[in-house]
XYZ file of C-alpha atoms in Angstrom:
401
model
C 0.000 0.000 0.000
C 0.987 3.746 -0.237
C -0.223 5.129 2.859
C 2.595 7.973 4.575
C 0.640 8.868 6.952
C -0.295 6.471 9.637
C -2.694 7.449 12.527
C -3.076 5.839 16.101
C -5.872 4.926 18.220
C -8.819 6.545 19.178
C -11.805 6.290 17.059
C -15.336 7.105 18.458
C -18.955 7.542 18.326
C -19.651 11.062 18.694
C -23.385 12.431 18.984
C -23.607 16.282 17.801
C -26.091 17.348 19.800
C -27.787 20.457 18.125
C -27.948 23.372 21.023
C -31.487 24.211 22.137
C -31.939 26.888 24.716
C -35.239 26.094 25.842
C -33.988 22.464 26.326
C -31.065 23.570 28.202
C -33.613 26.034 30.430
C -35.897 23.197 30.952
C -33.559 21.105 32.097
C -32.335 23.496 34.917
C -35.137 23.746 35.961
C -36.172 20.042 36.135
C -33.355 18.734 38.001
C -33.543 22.265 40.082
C -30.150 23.542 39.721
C -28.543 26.635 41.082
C -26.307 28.991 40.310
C -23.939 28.433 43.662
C -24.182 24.860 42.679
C -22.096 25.489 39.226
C -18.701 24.107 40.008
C -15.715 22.971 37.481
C -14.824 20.233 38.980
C -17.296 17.402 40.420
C -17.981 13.850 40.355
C -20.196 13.206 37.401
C -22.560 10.441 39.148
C -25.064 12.017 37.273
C -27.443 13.123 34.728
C -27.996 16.234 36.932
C -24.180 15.847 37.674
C -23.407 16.471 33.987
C -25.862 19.510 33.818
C -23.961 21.714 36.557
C -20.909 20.632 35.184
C -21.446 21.770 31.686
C -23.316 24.901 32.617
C -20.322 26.195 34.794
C -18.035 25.100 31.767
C -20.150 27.284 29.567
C -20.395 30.103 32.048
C -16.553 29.982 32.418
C -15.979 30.146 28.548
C -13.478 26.841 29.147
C -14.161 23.762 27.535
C -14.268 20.242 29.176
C -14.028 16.107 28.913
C -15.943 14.483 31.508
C -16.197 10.447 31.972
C -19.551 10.168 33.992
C -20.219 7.124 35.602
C -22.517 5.189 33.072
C -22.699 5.345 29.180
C -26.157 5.201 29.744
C -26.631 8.511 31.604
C -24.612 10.138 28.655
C -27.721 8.268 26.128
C -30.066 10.290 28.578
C -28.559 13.768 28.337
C -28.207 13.273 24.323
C -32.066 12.030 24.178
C -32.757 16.022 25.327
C -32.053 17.028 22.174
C -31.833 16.060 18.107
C -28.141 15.525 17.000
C -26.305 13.684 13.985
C -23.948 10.805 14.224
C -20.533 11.197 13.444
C -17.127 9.900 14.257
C -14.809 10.881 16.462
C -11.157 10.674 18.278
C -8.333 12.935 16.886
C -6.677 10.405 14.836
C -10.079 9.179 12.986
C -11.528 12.602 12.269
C -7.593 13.613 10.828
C -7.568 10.495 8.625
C -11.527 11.796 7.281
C -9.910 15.158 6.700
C -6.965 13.847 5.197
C -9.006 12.040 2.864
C -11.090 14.859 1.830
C -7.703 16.514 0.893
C -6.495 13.701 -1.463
C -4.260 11.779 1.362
C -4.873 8.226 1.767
C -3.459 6.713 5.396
C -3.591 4.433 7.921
C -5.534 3.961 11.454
C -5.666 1.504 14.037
C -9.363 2.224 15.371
C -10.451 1.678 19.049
C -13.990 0.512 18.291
C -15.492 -0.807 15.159
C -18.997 -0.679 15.155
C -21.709 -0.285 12.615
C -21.239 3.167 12.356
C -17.666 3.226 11.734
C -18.291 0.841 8.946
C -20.141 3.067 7.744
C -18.955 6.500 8.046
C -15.045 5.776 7.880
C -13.640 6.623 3.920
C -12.663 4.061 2.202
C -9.179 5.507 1.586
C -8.441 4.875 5.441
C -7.414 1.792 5.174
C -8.536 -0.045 9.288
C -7.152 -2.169 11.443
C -10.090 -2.670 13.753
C -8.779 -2.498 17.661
C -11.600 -4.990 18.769
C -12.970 -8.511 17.986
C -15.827 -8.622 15.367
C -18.205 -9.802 18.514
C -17.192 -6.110 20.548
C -19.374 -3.794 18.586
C -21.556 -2.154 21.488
C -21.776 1.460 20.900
C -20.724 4.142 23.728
C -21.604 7.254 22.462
C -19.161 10.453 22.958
C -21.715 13.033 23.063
C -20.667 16.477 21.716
C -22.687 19.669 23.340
C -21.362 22.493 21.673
C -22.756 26.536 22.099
C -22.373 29.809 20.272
C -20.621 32.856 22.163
C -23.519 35.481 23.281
C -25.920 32.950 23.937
C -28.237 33.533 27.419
C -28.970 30.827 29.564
C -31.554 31.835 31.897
C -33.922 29.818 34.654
C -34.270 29.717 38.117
C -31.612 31.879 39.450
C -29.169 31.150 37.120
C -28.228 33.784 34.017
C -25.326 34.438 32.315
C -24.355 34.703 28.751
C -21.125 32.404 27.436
C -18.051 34.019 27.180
C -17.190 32.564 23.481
C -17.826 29.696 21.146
C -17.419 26.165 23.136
C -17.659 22.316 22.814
C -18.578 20.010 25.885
C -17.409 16.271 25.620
C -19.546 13.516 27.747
C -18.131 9.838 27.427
C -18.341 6.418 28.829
C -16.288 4.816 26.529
C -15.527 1.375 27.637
C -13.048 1.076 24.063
C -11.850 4.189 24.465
C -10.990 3.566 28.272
C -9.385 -0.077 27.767
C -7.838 1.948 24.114
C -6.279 -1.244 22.460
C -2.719 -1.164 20.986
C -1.649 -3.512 18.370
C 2.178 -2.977 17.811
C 3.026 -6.094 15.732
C -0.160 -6.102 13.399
C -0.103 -2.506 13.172
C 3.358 -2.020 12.968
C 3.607 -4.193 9.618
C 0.665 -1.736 8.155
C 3.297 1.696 9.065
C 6.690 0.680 7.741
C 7.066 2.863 5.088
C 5.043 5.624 6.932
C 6.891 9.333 7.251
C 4.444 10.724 9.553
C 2.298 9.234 12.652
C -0.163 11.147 14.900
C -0.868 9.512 17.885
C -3.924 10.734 19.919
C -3.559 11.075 23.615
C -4.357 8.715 25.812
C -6.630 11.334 28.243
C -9.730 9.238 28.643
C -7.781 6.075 30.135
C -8.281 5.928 34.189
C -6.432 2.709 34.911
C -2.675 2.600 35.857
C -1.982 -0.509 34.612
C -4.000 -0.306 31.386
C -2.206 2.813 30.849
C 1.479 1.380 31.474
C 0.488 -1.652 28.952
C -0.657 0.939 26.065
C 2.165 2.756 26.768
C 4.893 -0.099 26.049
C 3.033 -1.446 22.989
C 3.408 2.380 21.663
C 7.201 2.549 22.083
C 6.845 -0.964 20.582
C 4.837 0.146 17.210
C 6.859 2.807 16.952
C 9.996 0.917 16.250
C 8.499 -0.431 13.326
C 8.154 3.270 12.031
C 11.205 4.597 9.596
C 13.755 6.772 11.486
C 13.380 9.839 9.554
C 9.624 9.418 10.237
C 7.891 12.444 12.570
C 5.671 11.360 15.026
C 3.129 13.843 16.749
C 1.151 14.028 19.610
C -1.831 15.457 19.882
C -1.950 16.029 23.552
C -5.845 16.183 25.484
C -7.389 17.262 28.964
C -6.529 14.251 31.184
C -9.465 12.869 33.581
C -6.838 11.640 35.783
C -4.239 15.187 35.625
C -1.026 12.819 36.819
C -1.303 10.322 33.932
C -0.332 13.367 31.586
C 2.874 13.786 33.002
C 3.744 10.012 33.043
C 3.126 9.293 29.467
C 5.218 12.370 28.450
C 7.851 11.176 30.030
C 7.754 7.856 29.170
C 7.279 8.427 25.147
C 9.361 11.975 24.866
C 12.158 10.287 23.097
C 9.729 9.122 20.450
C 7.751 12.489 20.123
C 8.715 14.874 17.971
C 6.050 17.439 18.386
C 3.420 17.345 21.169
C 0.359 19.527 20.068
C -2.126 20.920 22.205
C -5.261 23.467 22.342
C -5.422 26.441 24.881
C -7.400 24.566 27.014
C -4.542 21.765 27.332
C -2.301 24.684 27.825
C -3.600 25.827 30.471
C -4.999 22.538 32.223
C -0.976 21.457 31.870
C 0.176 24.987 33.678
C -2.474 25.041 36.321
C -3.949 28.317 35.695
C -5.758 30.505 33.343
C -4.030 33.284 31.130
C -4.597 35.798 28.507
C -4.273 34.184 25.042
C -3.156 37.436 23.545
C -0.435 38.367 26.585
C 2.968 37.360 25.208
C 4.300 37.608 28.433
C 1.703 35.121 29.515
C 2.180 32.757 27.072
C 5.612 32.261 26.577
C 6.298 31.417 29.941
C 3.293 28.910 29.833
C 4.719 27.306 26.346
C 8.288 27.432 28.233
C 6.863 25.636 31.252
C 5.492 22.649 28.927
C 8.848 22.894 26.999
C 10.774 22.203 30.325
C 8.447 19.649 31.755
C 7.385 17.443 28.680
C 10.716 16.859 27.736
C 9.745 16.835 24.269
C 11.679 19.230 21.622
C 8.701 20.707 19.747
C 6.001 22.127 21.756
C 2.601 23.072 19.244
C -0.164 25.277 20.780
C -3.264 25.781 18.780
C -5.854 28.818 19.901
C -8.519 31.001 18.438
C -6.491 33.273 18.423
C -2.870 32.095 16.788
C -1.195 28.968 16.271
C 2.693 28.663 17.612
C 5.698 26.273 17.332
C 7.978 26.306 20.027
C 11.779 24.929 19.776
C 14.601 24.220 17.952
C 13.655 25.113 14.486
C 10.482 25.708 14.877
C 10.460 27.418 11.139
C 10.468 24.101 9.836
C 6.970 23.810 10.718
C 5.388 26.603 8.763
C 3.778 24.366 6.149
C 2.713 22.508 8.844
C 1.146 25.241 10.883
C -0.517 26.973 7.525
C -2.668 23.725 7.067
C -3.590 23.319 10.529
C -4.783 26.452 11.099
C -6.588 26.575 7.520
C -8.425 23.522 7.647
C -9.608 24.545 11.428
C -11.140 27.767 9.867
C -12.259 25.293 6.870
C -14.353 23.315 9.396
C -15.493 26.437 11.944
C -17.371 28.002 8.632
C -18.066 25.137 6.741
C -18.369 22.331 9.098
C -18.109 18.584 7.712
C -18.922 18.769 4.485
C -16.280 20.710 3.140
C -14.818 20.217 -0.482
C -11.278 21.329 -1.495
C -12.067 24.271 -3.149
C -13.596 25.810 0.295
C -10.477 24.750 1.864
C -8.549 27.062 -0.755
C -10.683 29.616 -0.454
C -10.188 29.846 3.104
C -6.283 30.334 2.217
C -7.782 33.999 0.984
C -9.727 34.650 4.151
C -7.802 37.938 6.121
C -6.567 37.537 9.775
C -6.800 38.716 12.778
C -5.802 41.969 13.654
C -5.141 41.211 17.074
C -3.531 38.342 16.486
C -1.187 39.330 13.960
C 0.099 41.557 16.647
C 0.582 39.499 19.229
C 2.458 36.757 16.874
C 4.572 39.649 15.706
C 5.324 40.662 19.613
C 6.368 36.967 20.257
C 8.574 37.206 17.110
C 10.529 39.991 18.881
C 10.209 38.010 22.253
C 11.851 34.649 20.808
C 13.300 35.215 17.642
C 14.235 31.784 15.651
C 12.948 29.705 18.747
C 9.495 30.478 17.136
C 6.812 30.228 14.565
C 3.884 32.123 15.266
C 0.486 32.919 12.868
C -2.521 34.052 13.162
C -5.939 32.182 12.567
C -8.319 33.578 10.022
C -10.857 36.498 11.373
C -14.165 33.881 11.197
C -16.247 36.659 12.833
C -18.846 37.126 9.985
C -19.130 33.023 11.058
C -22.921 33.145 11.305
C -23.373 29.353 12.346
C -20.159 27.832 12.985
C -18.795 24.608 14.014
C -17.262 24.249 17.166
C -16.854 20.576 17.832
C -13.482 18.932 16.459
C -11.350 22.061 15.348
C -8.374 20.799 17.279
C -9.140 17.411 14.888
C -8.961 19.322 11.655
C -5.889 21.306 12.869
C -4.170 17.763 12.842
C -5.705 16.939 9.766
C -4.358 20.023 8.281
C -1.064 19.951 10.163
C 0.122 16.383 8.665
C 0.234 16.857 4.779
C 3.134 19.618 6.218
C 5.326 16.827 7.598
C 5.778 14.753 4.397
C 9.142 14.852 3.224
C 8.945 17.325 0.306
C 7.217 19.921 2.109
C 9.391 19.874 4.955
């Protein structure tokens, strides 16, 4: 086969629920919840459990991943409201863009149900992660809101911050995430690029140590001029991040992430648009991950941080053009929108502030800015930081590096 880009492991269900207000209003008011009740950070036992927790996400203007205690209660929150099957994980959606962009490739899946038969390209060429009799479906269940919308009932009432995407899973695939390093590895031997999703939704120690060693294993199988990237996620359990870092940094050549993984990995909230505020937060993951390329994604800009980090301009062009690509367009994109988004003018502000941390850094960066998407009348919010891999990996091949 002629696949160079190979893709690794998650692949999901996801359920994009279409935002209702008076749903969301109802529901407040149904399970009786309050605004002092709206915390970030609970145990999500519950239907109601996964109402305050996605209200004070969308109050906040943050997004979140939250692994409730059933994948039934997540069926019950999606049953609220009408919403389209799609699929999922970083690595599946890239491989769907990828394919819409003329690049065959790949993918170990997690799951392999009747939806993935049916909605995965036929240019992604699978190797299913499960046994033919494991095809239960666990939907990942995709809530995602416009900026200036008002949510109002009982005492609550606020108005969200910006655009936003809430993910609610009980993924018993994507928790146990399989890893197949000798049947895979045969299918990525001539491969020059691999993403490798993160590994954010696993909450066992031990599962997590045995995916980890069959990764370094696969890998080995991988050419050595190949690049491998990781796109990084918000980890249930916050140590595990930190542990598989470490443990696969010598095989990582870029570790990606979104502003929300930026900030979950420095502990605190910043400014998107304060240099000074950013660089030290890139500079913190730089020192800590170990890993020589660190990529941030945002609304606002997308950066490359290292050792030379200019190499990754083709890279960071796609990314941030196919993200734009999907926020206007959403799924059904051709090629000629993507080029036409090429054309699309900037952000003001952001052109700025990449120019500021050009002065700041010098050669150690790459910084651009995204596209201005503010005439955007209905965008798409869920899986940006997916197309922004999809986008980023046609960069990495070996003529257009």
């Amino acid at each position: 086969m002629n696949e160079r880009i190979a893709l690794g492991f998650h692949t999901c269900v996801d359920y994009e629920l279409k935002w209702d207000t008076q749903v969301v209003e109802a529901q407040i008011k149904a399970f009786d919840i309050h605004a002092d009740e709206l915390k970030l950070d609970i145990e999500v036992d519950s239907e109601r459990a996964i109402w305050i927790m996605s209200l004070a996400h969308l109050q906040a203007g943050i997004g979140c991943e939250m692994v409730p205690s059933t994948s039934e209660v997540c069926v019950e929150f999606a049953n609220h409201f009408d919403y389209e099957v799609t699929l999922g994980g970083t690595p599946t959606r890239a491989g769907i863009i990828l394919d819409r962009l003329g690049y065959p490739s790949v993918l170990q899946t997690s799951c392999y149900n009747e939806h993935v038969k049916r909605l995965l390209p036929s240019k992604i060429r699978a190797l299913p992660g499960v046994g033919p009799d494991q095809n239960k479906i666990f939907p990942h269940v995709v809530l995602q809101c416009h900026k200036g919308v008002r949510i109002q009932a009982n005492d609550i009432d606020f108005v969200t911050p910006r655009e936003n995407r809430i993910l609610i899973s009980r993924d018993e695939d994507s928790l146990n995430m399989p890893v197949l390093p000798d049947e895979f590895g045969k299918m990525i031997g001539g491969c020059e690029v691999f993403l490798l999703g993160s590994f954010s939704e696993l909450l066992d120690t031990d599962v997590l140590k045995d995916r980890i060693e069959k990764t370094k294993k696969l890998f080995s199988y991988l050419p050595d001029e190949a690049v491998v990237v990781m796109e990084d996620g918000c980890y249930v359990k916050k140590n595990f991040r930190g542990y598989v870092h470490r443990q696969l940094a010598p095989q990582i050549d870029v570790l990606s992430m979104n502003e929300d993984e930026l900030q979950q990995y420095i502990g605190k909230s910043i400014d998107i648009l304060d240099p000074e505020a950013v660089e030290e937060a890139v500079n913190y993951v730089y020192d800590h991950s170990g890993i020589k390329l660190i990529l941030v994604h945002s609304a606002a800009w997308a950066l490359v941080y290292g050792e030379n980090a200019a190499a990754m301009k083709a890279s960071l062009e796609g990314g941030v053009t196919m993200a734009a690509t999907r926020f206007r367009i959403g799924d059904n994109f051709t090629p000629e929108d993507y080029e036409q988004t090429k054309d699309i003018p900037v952000k003001k502000e952001s052109a700025a502030f990449c120019e500021r941390m050009r002065e700041r850094l010098g050669e150690k960066i790459y910084c651009i800015p995204c596209k201005d998407l503010s005439y955007v009348k209905n965008p798409t919010v869920v899986g940006l930081g997916d197309s922004f891999a999809g986008g980023l990996l046609p960069g990495l091949l070996k003529e257009n590096r």
